[in-house]
Coordinates of C-alpha atoms and ligand atoms in Angstrom, one line a residue:
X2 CA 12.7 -1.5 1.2
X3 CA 9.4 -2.4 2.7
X4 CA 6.2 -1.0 2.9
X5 CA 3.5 0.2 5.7
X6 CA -0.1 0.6 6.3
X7 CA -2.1 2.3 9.3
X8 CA -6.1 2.5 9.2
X9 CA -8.7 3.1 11.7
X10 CA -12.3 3.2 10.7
X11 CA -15.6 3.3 11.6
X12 CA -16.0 -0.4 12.1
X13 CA -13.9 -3.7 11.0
X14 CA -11.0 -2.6 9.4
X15 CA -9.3 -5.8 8.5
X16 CA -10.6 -5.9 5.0
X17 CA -9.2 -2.6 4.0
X18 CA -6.2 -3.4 5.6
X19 CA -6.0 -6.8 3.7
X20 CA -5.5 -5.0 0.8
X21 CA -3.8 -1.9 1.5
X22 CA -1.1 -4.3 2.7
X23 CA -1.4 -6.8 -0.2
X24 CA -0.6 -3.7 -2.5
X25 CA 2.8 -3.0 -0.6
X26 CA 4.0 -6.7 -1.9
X27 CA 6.5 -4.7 -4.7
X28 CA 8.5 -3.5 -1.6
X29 CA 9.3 -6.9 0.4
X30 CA 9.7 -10.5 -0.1
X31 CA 10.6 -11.9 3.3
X32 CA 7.4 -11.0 6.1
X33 CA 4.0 -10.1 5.9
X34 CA 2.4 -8.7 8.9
X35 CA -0.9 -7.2 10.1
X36 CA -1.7 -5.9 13.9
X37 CA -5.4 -5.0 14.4
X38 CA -6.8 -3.7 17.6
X39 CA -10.4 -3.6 18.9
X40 CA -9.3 -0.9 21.6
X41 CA -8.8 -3.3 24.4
X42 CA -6.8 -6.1 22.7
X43 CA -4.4 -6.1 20.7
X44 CA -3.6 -9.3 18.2
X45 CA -0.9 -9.9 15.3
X46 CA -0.2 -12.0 12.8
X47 CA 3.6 -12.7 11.0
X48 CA 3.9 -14.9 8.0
X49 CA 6.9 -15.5 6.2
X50 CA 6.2 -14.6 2.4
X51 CA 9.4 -16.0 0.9
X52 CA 8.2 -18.2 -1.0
X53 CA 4.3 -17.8 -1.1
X54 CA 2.7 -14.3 -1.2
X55 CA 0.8 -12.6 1.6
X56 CA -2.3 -12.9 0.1
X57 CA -2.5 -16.3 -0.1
X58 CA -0.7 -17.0 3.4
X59 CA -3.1 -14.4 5.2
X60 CA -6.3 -16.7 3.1
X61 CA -5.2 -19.7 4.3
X62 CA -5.0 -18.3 7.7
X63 CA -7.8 -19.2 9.8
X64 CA -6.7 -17.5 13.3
X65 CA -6.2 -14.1 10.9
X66 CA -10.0 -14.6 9.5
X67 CA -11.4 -14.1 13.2
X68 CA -8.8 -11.2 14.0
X69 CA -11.5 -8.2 14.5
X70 CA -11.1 -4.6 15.5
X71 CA -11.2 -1.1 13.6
X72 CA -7.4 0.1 14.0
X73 CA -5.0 -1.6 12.6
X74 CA -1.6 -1.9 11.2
X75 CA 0.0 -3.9 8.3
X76 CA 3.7 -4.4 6.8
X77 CA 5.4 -6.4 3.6
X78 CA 8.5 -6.8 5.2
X79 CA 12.1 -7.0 2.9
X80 CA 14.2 -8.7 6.2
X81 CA 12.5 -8.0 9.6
X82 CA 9.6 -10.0 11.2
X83 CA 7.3 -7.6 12.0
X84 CA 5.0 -5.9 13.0
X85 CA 6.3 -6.4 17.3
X86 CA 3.9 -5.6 20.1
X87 CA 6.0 -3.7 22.7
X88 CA 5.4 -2.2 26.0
X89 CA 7.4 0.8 26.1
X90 CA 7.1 3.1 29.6
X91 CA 4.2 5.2 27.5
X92 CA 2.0 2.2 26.7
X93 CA 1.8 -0.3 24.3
X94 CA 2.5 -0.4 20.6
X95 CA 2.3 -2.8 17.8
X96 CA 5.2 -1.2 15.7
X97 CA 6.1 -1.9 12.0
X98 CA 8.7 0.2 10.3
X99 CA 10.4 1.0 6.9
X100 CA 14.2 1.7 6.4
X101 CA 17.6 0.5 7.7
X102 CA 19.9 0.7 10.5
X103 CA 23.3 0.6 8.8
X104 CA 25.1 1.0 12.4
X105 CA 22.3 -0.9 14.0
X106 CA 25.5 -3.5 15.0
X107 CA 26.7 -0.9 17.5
X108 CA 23.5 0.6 18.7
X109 CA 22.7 -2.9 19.4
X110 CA 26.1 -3.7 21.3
X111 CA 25.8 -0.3 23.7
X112 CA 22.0 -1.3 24.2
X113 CA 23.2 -4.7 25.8
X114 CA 26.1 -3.4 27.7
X115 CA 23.7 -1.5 29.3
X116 CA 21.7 -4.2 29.8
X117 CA 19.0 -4.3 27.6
X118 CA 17.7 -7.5 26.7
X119 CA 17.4 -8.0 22.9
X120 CA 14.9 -11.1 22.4
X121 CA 15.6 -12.3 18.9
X122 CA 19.0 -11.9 17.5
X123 CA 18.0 -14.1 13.6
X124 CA 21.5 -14.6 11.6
X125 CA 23.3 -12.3 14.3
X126 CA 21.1 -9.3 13.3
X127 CA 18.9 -7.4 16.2
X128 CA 15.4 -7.2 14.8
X129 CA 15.6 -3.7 13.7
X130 CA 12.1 -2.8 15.0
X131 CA 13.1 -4.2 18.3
X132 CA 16.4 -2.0 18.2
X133 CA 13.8 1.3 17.8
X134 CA 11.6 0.7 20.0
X135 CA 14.6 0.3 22.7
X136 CA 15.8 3.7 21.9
X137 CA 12.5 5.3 21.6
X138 CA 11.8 4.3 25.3
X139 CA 14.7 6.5 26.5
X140 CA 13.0 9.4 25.6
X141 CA 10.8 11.1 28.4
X142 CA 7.7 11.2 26.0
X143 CA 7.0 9.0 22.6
X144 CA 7.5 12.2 20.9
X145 CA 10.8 12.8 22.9
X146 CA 12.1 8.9 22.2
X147 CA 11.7 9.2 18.5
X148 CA 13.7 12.3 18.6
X149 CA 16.5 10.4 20.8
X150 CA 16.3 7.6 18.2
X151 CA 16.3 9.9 15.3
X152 CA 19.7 11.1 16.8
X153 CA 21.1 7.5 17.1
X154 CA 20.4 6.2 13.8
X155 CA 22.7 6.1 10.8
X156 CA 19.9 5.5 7.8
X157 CA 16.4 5.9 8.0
X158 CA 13.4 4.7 9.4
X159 CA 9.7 5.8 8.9
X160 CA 7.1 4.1 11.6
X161 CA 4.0 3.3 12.6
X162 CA 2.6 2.9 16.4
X163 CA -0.9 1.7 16.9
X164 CA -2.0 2.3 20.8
X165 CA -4.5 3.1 22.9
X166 CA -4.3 7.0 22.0
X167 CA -4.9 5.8 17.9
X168 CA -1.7 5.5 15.5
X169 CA 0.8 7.6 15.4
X170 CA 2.6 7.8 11.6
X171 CA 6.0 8.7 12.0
X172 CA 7.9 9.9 8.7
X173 CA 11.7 8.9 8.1
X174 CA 13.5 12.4 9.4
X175 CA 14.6 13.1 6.0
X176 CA 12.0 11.8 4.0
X177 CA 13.7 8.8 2.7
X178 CA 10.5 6.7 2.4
X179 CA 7.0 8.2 1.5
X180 CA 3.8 8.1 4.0
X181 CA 0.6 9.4 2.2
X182 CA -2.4 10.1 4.7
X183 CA -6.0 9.5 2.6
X184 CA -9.2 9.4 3.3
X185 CA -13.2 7.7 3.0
X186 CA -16.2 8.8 5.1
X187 CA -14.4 9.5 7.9
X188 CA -11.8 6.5 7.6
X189 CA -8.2 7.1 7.7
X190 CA -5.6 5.3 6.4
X191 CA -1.3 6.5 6.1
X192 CA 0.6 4.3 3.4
X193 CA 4.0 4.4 1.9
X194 CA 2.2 4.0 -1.7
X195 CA -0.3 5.5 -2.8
X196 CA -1.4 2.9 -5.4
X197 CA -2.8 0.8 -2.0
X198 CA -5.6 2.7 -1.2
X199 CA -6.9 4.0 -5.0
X200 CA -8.7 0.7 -5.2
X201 CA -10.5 1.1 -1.7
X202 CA -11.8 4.6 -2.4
X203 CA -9.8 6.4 -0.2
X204 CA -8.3 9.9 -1.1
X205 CA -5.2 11.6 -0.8
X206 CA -5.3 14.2 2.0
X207 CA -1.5 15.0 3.0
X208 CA 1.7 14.5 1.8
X209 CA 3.5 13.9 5.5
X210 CA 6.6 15.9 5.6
X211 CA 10.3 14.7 5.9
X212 CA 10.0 13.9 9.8
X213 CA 6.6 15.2 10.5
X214 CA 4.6 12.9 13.1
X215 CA 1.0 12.7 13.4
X216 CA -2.0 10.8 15.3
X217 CA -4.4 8.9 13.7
X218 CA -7.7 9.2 15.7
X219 CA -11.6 8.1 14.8
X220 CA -12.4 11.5 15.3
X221 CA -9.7 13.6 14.2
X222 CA -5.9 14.0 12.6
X223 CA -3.5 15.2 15.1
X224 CA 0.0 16.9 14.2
X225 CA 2.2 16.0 16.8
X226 CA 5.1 17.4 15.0
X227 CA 5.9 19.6 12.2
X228 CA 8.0 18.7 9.2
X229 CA 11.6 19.6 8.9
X230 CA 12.8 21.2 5.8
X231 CA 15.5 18.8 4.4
X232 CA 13.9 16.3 2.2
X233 CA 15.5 13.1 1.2
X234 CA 13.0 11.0 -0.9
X235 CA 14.7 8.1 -1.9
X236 CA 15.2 8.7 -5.8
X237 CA 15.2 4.7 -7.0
X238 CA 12.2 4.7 -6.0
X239 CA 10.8 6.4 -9.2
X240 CA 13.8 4.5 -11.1
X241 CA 12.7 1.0 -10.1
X242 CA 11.4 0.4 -6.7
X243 CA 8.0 2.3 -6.5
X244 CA 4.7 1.0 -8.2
X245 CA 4.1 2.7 -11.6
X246 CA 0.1 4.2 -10.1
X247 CA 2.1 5.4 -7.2
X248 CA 2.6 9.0 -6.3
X249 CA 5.2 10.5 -4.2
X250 CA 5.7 14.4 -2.9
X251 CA 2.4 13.9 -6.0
X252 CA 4.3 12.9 -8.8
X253 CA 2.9 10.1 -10.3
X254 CA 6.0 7.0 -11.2
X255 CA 5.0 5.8 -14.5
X256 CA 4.7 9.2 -15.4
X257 CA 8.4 10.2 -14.9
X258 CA 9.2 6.2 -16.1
X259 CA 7.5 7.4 -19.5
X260 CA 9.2 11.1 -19.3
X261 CA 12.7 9.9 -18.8
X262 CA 12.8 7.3 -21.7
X263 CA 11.4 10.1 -24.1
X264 CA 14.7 12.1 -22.4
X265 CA 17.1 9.2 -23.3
X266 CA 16.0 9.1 -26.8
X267 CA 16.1 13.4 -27.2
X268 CA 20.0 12.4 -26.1
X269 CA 20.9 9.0 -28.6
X270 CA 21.2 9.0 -32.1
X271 CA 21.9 5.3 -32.6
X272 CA 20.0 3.7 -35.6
X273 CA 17.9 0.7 -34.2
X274 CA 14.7 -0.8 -35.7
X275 CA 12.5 -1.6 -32.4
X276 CA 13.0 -0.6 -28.6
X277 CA 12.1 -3.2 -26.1
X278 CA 11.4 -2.5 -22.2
X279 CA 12.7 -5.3 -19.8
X280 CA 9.9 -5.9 -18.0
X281 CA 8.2 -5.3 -16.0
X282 CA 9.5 -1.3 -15.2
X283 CA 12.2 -1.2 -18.1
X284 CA 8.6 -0.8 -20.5
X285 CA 7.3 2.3 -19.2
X286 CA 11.3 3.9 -20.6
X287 CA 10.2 1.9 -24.0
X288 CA 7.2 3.6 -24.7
X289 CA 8.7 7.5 -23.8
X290 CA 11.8 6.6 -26.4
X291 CA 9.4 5.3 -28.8
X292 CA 7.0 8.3 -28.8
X293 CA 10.0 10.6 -28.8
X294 CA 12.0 8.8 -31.8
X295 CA 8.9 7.5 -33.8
X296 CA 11.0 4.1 -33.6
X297 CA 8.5 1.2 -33.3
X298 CA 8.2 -0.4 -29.7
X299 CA 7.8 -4.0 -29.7
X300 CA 8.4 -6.9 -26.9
X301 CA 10.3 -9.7 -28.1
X302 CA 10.7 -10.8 -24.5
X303 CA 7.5 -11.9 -23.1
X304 CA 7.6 -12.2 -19.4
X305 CA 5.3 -15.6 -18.0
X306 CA 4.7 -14.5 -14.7
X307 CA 2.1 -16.9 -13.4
X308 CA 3.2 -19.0 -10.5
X309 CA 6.6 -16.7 -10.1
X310 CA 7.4 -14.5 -7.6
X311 CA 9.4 -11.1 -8.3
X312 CA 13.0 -11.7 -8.8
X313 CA 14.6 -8.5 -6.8
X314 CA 14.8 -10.2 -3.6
X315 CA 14.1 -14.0 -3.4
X316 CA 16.6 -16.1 -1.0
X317 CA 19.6 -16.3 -3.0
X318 CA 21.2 -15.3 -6.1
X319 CA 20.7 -18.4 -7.6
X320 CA 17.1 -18.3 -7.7
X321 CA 16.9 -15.1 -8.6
X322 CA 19.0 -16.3 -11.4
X323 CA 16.7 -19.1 -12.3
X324 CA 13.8 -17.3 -12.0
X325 CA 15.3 -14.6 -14.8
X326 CA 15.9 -17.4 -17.3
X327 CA 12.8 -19.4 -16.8
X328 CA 10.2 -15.9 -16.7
X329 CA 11.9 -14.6 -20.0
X330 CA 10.8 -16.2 -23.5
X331 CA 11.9 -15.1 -26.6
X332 CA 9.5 -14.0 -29.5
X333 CA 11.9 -15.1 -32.4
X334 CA 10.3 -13.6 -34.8
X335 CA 11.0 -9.9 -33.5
X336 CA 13.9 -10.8 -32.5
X337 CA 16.2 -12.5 -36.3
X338 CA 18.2 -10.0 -37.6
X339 CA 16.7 -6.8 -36.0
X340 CA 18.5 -4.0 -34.6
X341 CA 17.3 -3.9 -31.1
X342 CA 17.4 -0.9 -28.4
X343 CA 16.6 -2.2 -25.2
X344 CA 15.4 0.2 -22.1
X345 CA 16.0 -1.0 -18.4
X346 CA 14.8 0.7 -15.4
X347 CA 19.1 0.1 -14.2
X348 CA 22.0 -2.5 -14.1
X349 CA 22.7 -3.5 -10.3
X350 CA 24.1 -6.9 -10.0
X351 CA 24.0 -7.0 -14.0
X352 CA 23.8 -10.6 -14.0
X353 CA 20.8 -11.3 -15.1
X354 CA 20.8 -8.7 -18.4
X355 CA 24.2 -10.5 -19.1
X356 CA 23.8 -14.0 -18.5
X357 CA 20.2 -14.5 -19.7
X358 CA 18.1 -11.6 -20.9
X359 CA 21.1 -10.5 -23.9
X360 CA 22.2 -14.2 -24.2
X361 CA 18.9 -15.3 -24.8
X362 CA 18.3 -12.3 -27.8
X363 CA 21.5 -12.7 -29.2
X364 CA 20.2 -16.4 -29.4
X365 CA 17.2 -15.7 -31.1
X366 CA 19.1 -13.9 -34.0
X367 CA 19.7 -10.2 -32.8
X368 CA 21.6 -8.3 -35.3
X369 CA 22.7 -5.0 -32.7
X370 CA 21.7 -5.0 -28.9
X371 CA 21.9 -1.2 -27.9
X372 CA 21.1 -1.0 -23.5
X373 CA 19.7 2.2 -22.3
X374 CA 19.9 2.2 -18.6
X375 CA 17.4 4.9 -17.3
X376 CA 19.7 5.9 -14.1
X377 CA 23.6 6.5 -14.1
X378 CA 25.8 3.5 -12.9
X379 CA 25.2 2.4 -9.3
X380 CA 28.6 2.9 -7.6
X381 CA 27.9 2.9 -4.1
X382 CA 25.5 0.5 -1.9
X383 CA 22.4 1.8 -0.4
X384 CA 23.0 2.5 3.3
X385 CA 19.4 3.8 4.0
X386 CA 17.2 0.9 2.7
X387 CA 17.4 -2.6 2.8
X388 CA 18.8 -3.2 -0.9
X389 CA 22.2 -3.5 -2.2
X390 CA 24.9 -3.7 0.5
X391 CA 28.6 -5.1 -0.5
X392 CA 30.8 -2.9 -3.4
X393 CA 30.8 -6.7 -5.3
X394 CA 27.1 -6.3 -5.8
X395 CA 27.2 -3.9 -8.2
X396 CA 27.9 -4.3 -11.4
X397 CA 29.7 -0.9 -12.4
X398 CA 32.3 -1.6 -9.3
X399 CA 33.1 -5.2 -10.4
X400 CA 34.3 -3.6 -13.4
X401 CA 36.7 -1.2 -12.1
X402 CA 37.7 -4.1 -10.2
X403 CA 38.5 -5.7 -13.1
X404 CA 40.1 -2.7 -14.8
X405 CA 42.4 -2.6 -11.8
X406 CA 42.2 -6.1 -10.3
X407 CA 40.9 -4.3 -6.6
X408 CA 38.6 -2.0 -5.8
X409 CA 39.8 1.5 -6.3
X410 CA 38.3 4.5 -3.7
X411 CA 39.2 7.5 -6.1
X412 CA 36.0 6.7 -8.6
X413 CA 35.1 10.5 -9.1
X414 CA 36.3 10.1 -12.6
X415 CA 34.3 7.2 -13.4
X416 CA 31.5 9.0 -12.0
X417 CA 31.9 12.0 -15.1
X418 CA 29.9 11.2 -18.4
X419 CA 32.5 13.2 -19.9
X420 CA 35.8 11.9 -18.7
X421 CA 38.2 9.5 -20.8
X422 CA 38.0 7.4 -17.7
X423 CA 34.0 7.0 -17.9
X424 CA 34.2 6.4 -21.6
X425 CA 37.3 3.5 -20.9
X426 CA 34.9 1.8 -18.2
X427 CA 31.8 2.1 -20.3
X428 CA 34.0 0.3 -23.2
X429 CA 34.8 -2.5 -21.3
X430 CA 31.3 -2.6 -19.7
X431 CA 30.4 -3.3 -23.2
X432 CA 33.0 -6.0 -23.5
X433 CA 31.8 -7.1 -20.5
X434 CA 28.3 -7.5 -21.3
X435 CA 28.4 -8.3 -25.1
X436 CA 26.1 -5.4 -26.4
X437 CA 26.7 -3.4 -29.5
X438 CA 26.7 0.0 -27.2
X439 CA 25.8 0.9 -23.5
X440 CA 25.1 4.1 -22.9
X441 CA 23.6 5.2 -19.1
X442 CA 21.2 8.2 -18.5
X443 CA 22.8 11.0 -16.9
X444 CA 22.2 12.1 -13.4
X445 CA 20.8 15.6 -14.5
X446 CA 18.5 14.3 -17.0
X447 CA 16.9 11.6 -14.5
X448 CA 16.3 14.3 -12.0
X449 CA 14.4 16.3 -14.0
X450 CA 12.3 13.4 -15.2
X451 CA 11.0 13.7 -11.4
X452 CA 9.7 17.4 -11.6
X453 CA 11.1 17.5 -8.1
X454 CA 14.0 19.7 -7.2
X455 CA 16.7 18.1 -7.8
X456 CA 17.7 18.9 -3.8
X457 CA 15.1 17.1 -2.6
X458 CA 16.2 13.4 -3.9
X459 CA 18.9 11.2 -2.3
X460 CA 21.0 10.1 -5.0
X461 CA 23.8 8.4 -2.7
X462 CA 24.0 5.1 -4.6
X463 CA 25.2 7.3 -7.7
X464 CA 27.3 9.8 -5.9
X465 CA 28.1 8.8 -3.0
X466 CA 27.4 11.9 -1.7
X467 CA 24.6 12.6 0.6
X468 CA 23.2 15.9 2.2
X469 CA 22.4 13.5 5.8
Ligands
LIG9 S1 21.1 5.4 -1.7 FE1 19.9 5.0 -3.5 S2 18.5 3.3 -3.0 FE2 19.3 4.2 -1.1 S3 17.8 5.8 -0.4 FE3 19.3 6.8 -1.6 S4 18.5 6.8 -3.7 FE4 17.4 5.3 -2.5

């Protein structure tokens, strides 16, 4: 998904931006960037955080300790190196970005038979920051250019610019990924969470709108364009990607987290002695069905996080896979002969509920496992952020590939809560995963958890339908 950070202040801004990056590290696990500028000069630094976290790769840095300046730009990148330093025909920019090009293949091809020049091509894949900035610098102005690219894109992209005229924060077009404006004394800083800058004693001045652009200056905030009215925010972003303190269009994560488990439990009436959240975002859904059915919330799965990264992302599916069975240990005692309802933030690849997390309480004596996804079954891949891609991914279509040995395009009825056909795949999803019952939270009801209207949220990876 990726996260951002822009901050000018009144002197060295590397500390603050340090951190404000740091707390962006739930978004991305391949790149960590920062760009800082003293005005004259501007110098970056790109570490790859696969397998050790920003933090400690920008600590050990010494050429990043002597980086000075008092704008500055930071990025936890999930597949990019970034951020780039380009020289467009307005100036130059150290860029970073969050989103994805999903025809960023054929932007890329008509670039070069053009003749553009692409200067990094990893695994085949234009560097997708590169790609923007190419298209941007058709425009007659920078405003102009990100209009042009804007037109060109099929996904979504919200930027950040640092140059000589300050930085300019450019919001996704329809609003798929937050950017928060805050403020301390004077110093500015524009995020994608909120939860970055709470810590620094900054505080929240704007919302930016779906598409809106403005400049960051020492002495003043600049619109450079207004927003547009259709608003996309990226819903799994309050499901699972988005840090519980974070806020976005100012409603708070853990908040709707807590409100949508206490929805799930007005809806079950399944007998169960405990409820258990996976960790770490499945416990927020735990505590809301617990204060709604009085039922006891307990965790007999105790996660050891020390020395592990976060298992979304990591380099390949058998890590992330290792990484699930080695985190999770089993509290045996809470676990022999108890009926066990178990809330999960959602079931994308499934394999690590199935092969590990159920196997291991099952092991440990379970009497009933009852799974309470808090989102509807992901049918279709993201084509906006960098997450799920291939139909094989998810979990819910491998199963209607294995109810009809193919994939099948003519889901709608699998899609319906209230269709024989949604009840048949949920049956052998059950089969499928050895639980007692399965029993997914329904679109309407995880909407309204938000308090947002219900208009305002992408939901594409549940529909597969989209407004843009
Ligand atoms: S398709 Fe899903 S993950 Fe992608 S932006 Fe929309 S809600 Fe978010």
């Amino acid at each position: 998904m990726s996260g951002i950070v822009g901050i000018i202040t009144k002197k060295d801004c590397k500390e603050d931006l340090f951190y404000a990056t740091d707390y962006h590290s739930h978004l991305g696990t391949s790149y960590g960037g920062i760009a800082i500028s003293d005005g004259a000069v501007t110098n970056k630094k790109i570490h790859s955080i696969a397998r050790s976290q920003f933090k400690a790769r920008f600590i050990e840095d010494f050429d990043y300790l002597h980086m000075q300046g008092n704008r500055g730009i930071g990025v936890i990148s999930d597949r990019d190196t970034q951020p780039l330093i380009m020289r467009l025909r307005f100036g130059e920019y150290a860029m970073c970005g969050a989103g994805y090009i999903d025809n960023q293949d054929k932007l890329a091809s008509q670039l070069i038979d053009e003749g553009v020049v692409f200067s990094e091509m990893p695994n085949g894949k234009v560097n997708q920051i590169e790609l923007v900035a190419k298209l941007i610098n058709k425009g007659k102005t920078l405003k102009d250019g990100i209009d042009y690219m804007y037109t060109q894109i099929d996904g979504s992209m919200s930027l950040l610019l640092l140059g000589k005229e300050g930085i300019y924060a450019v919001r996704d077009k329809y609003g798929r990924t937050p950017l928060v404006l805050a403020q301390k004394n004077g110093d500015k800083i524009v995020v994608s969470e909120t939860c970055s800058y709470k810590n620094l004693g900054f505080e929240t001045k704007k919302y930016l709108g779906p598409g809106e652009i403005v400049l960051l200056h020492e002495k003043e905030i600049q619109q450079i364009k207004k927003p547009g009215n259709v608003l996309q925010l990226c819903a799994f972003l309050f499901v699972y990607a988005g840090f519980p303190a974070s806020e976005y269009e100012e409603k708070n994560v853990e908040e709707f987290r807590e409100l949508s488990g206490r929805i799930i439990a007005q809806k079950d009436s399944v007998k169960v002695d405990l409820v258990a959240g996976i960790a770490d975002s499945g416990t927020a859904y735990a505590h809301g069905y617990s204060h709604e059915s009085g039922i006891p919330v307990k965790i007999p799965l105790l996660k050891y996080t020390p020395g592990w990264a976060r298992s979304y992302v990591p380099p390949s599916q058998e890590t992330r896979d290792l990484i699930a069975l080695m985190k999770q240990i089993t509290a045996d005692v809470l676990i022999k002969g108890q009926r066990i309802l178990i809330t999960e933030d959602s079931i994308v690849r499934g394999t690590q509920l199935k092969n590990f997390l159920l196997v291991k309480l099952w092991n440990a004596g379970a009497k009933e496992l009852h799974v309470r996804p808090a989102c509807p079954a992901l049918m279709y891949p993201c084509k906006f952020l960098y997450s799920t891609r291939e139909l094989d991914e998810l979990f819910a279509r491998r199963i209607l590939k294995q109810m009809f040995g193919k994939h099948i395009h003519e889901i709608n009825p699998y899609l319906d809560p209230d269709s024989k056909d949604y009840n048949k795949m949920i049956q052998v999803m059950e089969k499928d995963l050895n639980v007692t019952t399965l029993r997914y939270q329904r679109l309407e009801d995880m909407l309204s958890a938000t308090g947002l209207p219900k208009e305002h949220l992408c939901t594409y990876c549940w529909t597969g339908k989209t407004i843009y």
